[in-house]
mmCIF file of N, CA and C in Angstrom:
data_model
loop_
_atom_site.group_PDB
_atom_site.id
_atom_site.type_symbol
_atom_site.label_atom_id
_atom_site.label_comp_id
_atom_site.label_asym_id
_atom_site.label_seq_id
_atom_site.Cartn_x
_atom_site.Cartn_y
_atom_site.Cartn_z
ATOM 1 N N PRO A 30 155.774 123.402 59.915
ATOM 2 C CA PRO A 30 154.825 124.158 60.732
ATOM 3 C C PRO A 30 154.300 123.353 61.923
ATOM 4 N N THR A 31 154.104 122.064 61.759
ATOM 5 C CA THR A 31 153.574 121.249 62.853
ATOM 6 C C THR A 31 154.561 121.148 63.996
ATOM 7 N N THR A 32 155.838 121.029 63.694
ATOM 8 C CA THR A 32 156.836 120.926 64.763
ATOM 9 C C THR A 32 156.967 122.243 65.514
ATOM 10 N N ILE A 33 156.822 123.341 64.808
ATOM 11 C CA ILE A 33 156.888 124.643 65.483
ATOM 12 C C ILE A 33 155.723 124.791 66.450
ATOM 13 N N VAL A 34 154.542 124.416 66.031
ATOM 14 C CA VAL A 34 153.361 124.476 66.898
ATOM 15 C C VAL A 34 153.542 123.560 68.094
ATOM 16 N N ALA A 35 154.112 122.379 67.868
ATOM 17 C CA ALA A 35 154.337 121.420 68.953
ATOM 18 C C ALA A 35 155.316 121.957 69.985
ATOM 19 N N ILE A 36 156.180 122.866 69.593
ATOM 20 C CA ILE A 36 157.141 123.463 70.521
ATOM 21 C C ILE A 36 156.562 124.721 71.168
ATOM 22 N N VAL A 37 155.909 125.561 70.386
ATOM 23 C CA VAL A 37 155.445 126.861 70.863
ATOM 24 C C VAL A 37 154.256 126.740 71.817
ATOM 25 N N VAL A 38 153.314 125.892 71.536
ATOM 26 C CA VAL A 38 152.112 125.794 72.365
ATOM 27 C C VAL A 38 152.443 125.392 73.810
ATOM 28 N N PRO A 39 153.272 124.374 74.050
ATOM 29 C CA PRO A 39 153.619 124.062 75.443
ATOM 30 C C PRO A 39 154.384 125.199 76.135
ATOM 31 N N LEU A 40 155.244 125.891 75.400
ATOM 32 C CA LEU A 40 155.967 127.018 75.999
ATOM 33 C C LEU A 40 155.019 128.140 76.402
ATOM 34 N N ILE A 41 154.038 128.415 75.581
ATOM 35 C CA ILE A 41 153.040 129.435 75.918
ATOM 36 C C ILE A 41 152.232 128.998 77.131
ATOM 37 N N ALA A 42 151.865 127.730 77.186
ATOM 38 C CA ALA A 42 151.115 127.223 78.340
ATOM 39 C C ALA A 42 151.935 127.333 79.617
ATOM 40 N N ILE A 43 153.208 127.003 79.548
ATOM 41 C CA ILE A 43 154.090 127.116 80.720
ATOM 42 C C ILE A 43 154.217 128.568 81.139
ATOM 43 N N GLN A 44 154.414 129.457 80.169
ATOM 44 C CA GLN A 44 154.550 130.881 80.460
ATOM 45 C C GLN A 44 153.299 131.430 81.138
ATOM 46 N N LEU A 45 152.134 131.145 80.597
ATOM 47 C CA LEU A 45 150.893 131.651 81.181
ATOM 48 C C LEU A 45 150.654 131.075 82.580
ATOM 49 N N THR A 46 150.969 129.808 82.757
ATOM 50 C CA THR A 46 150.810 129.197 84.079
ATOM 51 C C THR A 46 151.727 129.858 85.092
ATOM 52 N N LEU A 47 152.979 130.085 84.737
ATOM 53 C CA LEU A 47 153.907 130.752 85.648
ATOM 54 C C LEU A 47 153.441 132.160 85.992
ATOM 55 N N ILE A 48 152.942 132.891 85.011
ATOM 56 C CA ILE A 48 152.464 134.251 85.261
ATOM 57 C C ILE A 48 151.283 134.231 86.227
ATOM 58 N N VAL A 49 150.324 133.353 86.000
ATOM 59 C CA VAL A 49 149.139 133.284 86.857
ATOM 60 C C VAL A 49 149.527 132.896 88.283
ATOM 61 N N VAL A 50 150.381 131.891 88.432
ATOM 62 C CA VAL A 50 150.791 131.438 89.767
ATOM 63 C C VAL A 50 151.573 132.535 90.486
ATOM 64 N N ALA A 51 152.464 133.209 89.771
ATOM 65 C CA ALA A 51 153.252 134.282 90.387
ATOM 66 C C ALA A 51 152.362 135.451 90.811
ATOM 67 N N LEU A 52 151.410 135.831 89.971
ATOM 68 C CA LEU A 52 150.512 136.939 90.325
ATOM 69 C C LEU A 52 149.617 136.568 91.504
ATOM 70 N N ARG A 53 149.154 135.329 91.549
ATOM 71 C CA ARG A 53 148.337 134.892 92.692
ATOM 72 C C ARG A 53 149.156 134.947 93.980
ATOM 73 N N ASP A 54 150.407 134.524 93.908
ATOM 74 C CA ASP A 54 151.273 134.573 95.080
ATOM 75 C C ASP A 54 151.540 136.024 95.489
ATOM 76 N N LEU A 55 151.757 136.881 94.518
ATOM 77 C CA LEU A 55 152.036 138.293 94.787
ATOM 78 C C LEU A 55 150.847 138.978 95.453
ATOM 79 N N ARG A 56 149.636 138.578 95.109
ATOM 80 C CA ARG A 56 148.428 139.214 95.662
ATOM 81 C C ARG A 56 148.138 138.833 97.100
ATOM 82 N N ARG A 57 148.779 137.798 97.600
ATOM 83 C CA ARG A 57 148.534 137.405 98.988
ATOM 84 C C ARG A 57 148.884 138.571 99.914
ATOM 85 N N PRO A 58 147.983 138.926 100.828
ATOM 86 C CA PRO A 58 148.230 140.090 101.695
ATOM 87 C C PRO A 58 149.479 139.943 102.561
ATOM 88 N N GLU A 59 149.794 138.736 102.970
ATOM 89 C CA GLU A 59 150.946 138.544 103.860
ATOM 90 C C GLU A 59 152.270 138.437 103.104
ATOM 91 N N ARG A 60 152.220 138.403 101.769
ATOM 92 C CA ARG A 60 153.442 138.260 100.974
ATOM 93 C C ARG A 60 154.255 139.543 101.009
ATOM 94 N N ARG A 61 155.525 139.430 101.362
ATOM 95 C CA ARG A 61 156.447 140.562 101.334
ATOM 96 C C ARG A 61 157.417 140.354 100.189
ATOM 97 N N VAL A 62 157.742 141.432 99.486
ATOM 98 C CA VAL A 62 158.631 141.342 98.332
ATOM 99 C C VAL A 62 159.841 142.246 98.536
ATOM 100 N N ARG A 63 160.909 141.910 97.866
ATOM 101 C CA ARG A 63 162.124 142.740 97.938
ATOM 102 C C ARG A 63 161.816 144.105 97.334
ATOM 103 N N GLY A 64 162.238 145.124 98.023
ATOM 104 C CA GLY A 64 161.975 146.486 97.580
ATOM 105 C C GLY A 64 160.631 147.011 98.041
ATOM 106 N N GLY A 65 159.752 146.130 98.503
ATOM 107 C CA GLY A 65 158.466 146.535 99.043
ATOM 108 C C GLY A 65 157.455 147.032 98.022
ATOM 109 N N ASN A 66 157.729 146.915 96.737
ATOM 110 C CA ASN A 66 156.842 147.463 95.725
ATOM 111 C C ASN A 66 156.195 146.330 94.926
ATOM 112 N N LYS A 67 154.993 145.963 95.318
ATOM 113 C CA LYS A 67 154.293 144.872 94.641
ATOM 114 C C LYS A 67 153.901 145.249 93.214
ATOM 115 N N LEU A 68 153.602 146.513 92.978
ATOM 116 C CA LEU A 68 153.237 146.943 91.633
ATOM 117 C C LEU A 68 154.398 146.733 90.664
ATOM 118 N N ALA A 69 155.601 147.072 91.085
ATOM 119 C CA ALA A 69 156.777 146.878 90.230
ATOM 120 C C ALA A 69 157.002 145.400 89.954
ATOM 121 N N TRP A 70 156.841 144.560 90.973
ATOM 122 C CA TRP A 70 157.008 143.121 90.772
ATOM 123 C C TRP A 70 155.919 142.575 89.854
ATOM 124 N N GLY A 71 154.716 143.113 89.947
ATOM 125 C CA GLY A 71 153.654 142.697 89.031
ATOM 126 C C GLY A 71 154.015 143.012 87.591
ATOM 127 N N ALA A 72 154.601 144.182 87.365
ATOM 128 C CA ALA A 72 155.027 144.555 86.017
ATOM 129 C C ALA A 72 156.151 143.644 85.529
ATOM 130 N N ILE A 73 157.078 143.321 86.409
ATOM 131 C CA ILE A 73 158.175 142.415 86.037
ATOM 132 C C ILE A 73 157.619 141.048 85.661
ATOM 133 N N ILE A 74 156.669 140.557 86.440
ATOM 134 C CA ILE A 74 156.082 139.245 86.175
ATOM 135 C C ILE A 74 155.389 139.226 84.822
ATOM 136 N N VAL A 75 154.583 140.238 84.548
ATOM 137 C CA VAL A 75 153.781 140.253 83.312
ATOM 138 C C VAL A 75 154.637 140.601 82.088
ATOM 139 N N LEU A 76 155.476 141.602 82.207
ATOM 140 C CA LEU A 76 156.240 142.059 81.052
ATOM 141 C C LEU A 76 157.510 141.243 80.817
ATOM 142 N N GLY A 77 157.940 140.505 81.824
ATOM 143 C CA GLY A 77 159.164 139.731 81.697
ATOM 144 C C GLY A 77 158.986 138.402 81.007
ATOM 145 N N GLU A 78 157.788 138.150 80.510
ATOM 146 C CA GLU A 78 157.452 136.916 79.822
ATOM 147 C C GLU A 78 157.838 135.698 80.664
ATOM 148 N N LEU A 79 158.722 134.851 80.177
ATOM 149 C CA LEU A 79 159.070 133.633 80.906
ATOM 150 C C LEU A 79 160.057 133.917 82.033
ATOM 151 N N VAL A 80 160.920 134.892 81.838
ATOM 152 C CA VAL A 80 161.960 135.210 82.820
ATOM 153 C C VAL A 80 161.385 135.957 84.025
ATOM 154 N N GLY A 81 160.354 136.773 83.830
ATOM 155 C CA GLY A 81 159.779 137.578 84.909
ATOM 156 C C GLY A 81 159.267 136.757 86.077
ATOM 157 N N PRO A 82 158.387 135.778 85.854
ATOM 158 C CA PRO A 82 157.908 134.971 86.977
ATOM 159 C C PRO A 82 159.014 134.164 87.649
ATOM 160 N N VAL A 83 159.952 133.667 86.855
ATOM 161 C CA VAL A 83 161.065 132.899 87.438
ATOM 162 C C VAL A 83 161.917 133.806 88.321
ATOM 163 N N THR A 84 162.173 135.027 87.867
ATOM 164 C CA THR A 84 162.925 135.991 88.668
ATOM 165 C C THR A 84 162.184 136.305 89.962
ATOM 166 N N TYR A 85 160.888 136.458 89.883
ATOM 167 C CA TYR A 85 160.086 136.733 91.079
ATOM 168 C C TYR A 85 160.224 135.600 92.090
ATOM 169 N N PHE A 86 160.078 134.368 91.620
ATOM 170 C CA PHE A 86 160.142 133.230 92.549
ATOM 171 C C PHE A 86 161.556 133.054 93.131
ATOM 172 N N LEU A 87 162.587 133.354 92.354
ATOM 173 C CA LEU A 87 163.942 133.142 92.848
ATOM 174 C C LEU A 87 164.479 134.318 93.663
ATOM 175 N N ALA A 88 164.120 135.543 93.300
ATOM 176 C CA ALA A 88 164.737 136.702 93.955
ATOM 177 C C ALA A 88 163.746 137.704 94.528
ATOM 178 N N GLY A 89 162.503 137.688 94.108
ATOM 179 C CA GLY A 89 161.575 138.738 94.484
ATOM 180 C C GLY A 89 160.890 138.558 95.826
ATOM 181 N N ARG A 90 160.676 137.312 96.211
ATOM 182 C CA ARG A 90 159.935 137.073 97.459
ATOM 183 C C ARG A 90 160.879 137.111 98.651
ATOM 184 N N GLU A 91 160.394 137.706 99.720
ATOM 185 C CA GLU A 91 161.137 137.691 100.977
ATOM 186 C C GLU A 91 160.629 136.538 101.824
ATOM 187 N N THR A 92 161.536 135.812 102.389
ATOM 188 C CA THR A 92 161.132 134.717 103.283
ATOM 189 C C THR A 92 161.086 135.244 104.710
ATOM 190 N N GLU A 93 160.135 134.730 105.449
ATOM 191 C CA GLU A 93 159.975 135.184 106.833
ATOM 192 C C GLU A 93 161.023 134.595 107.715
#
């Protein structure tokens, strides 16, 4: 049980940090996203667990 906790707790911390950082970036007024739908990207970030925020950072943001 101790080794499982030692593995799971850091993963949860990483996941929550990625979600918070991605949502903060998404909320920026000047941020443009692929498809133009910030609400959909917000759902992907939150519901996609660890993969959602990574997908947002790699494919969701439009660069100027």
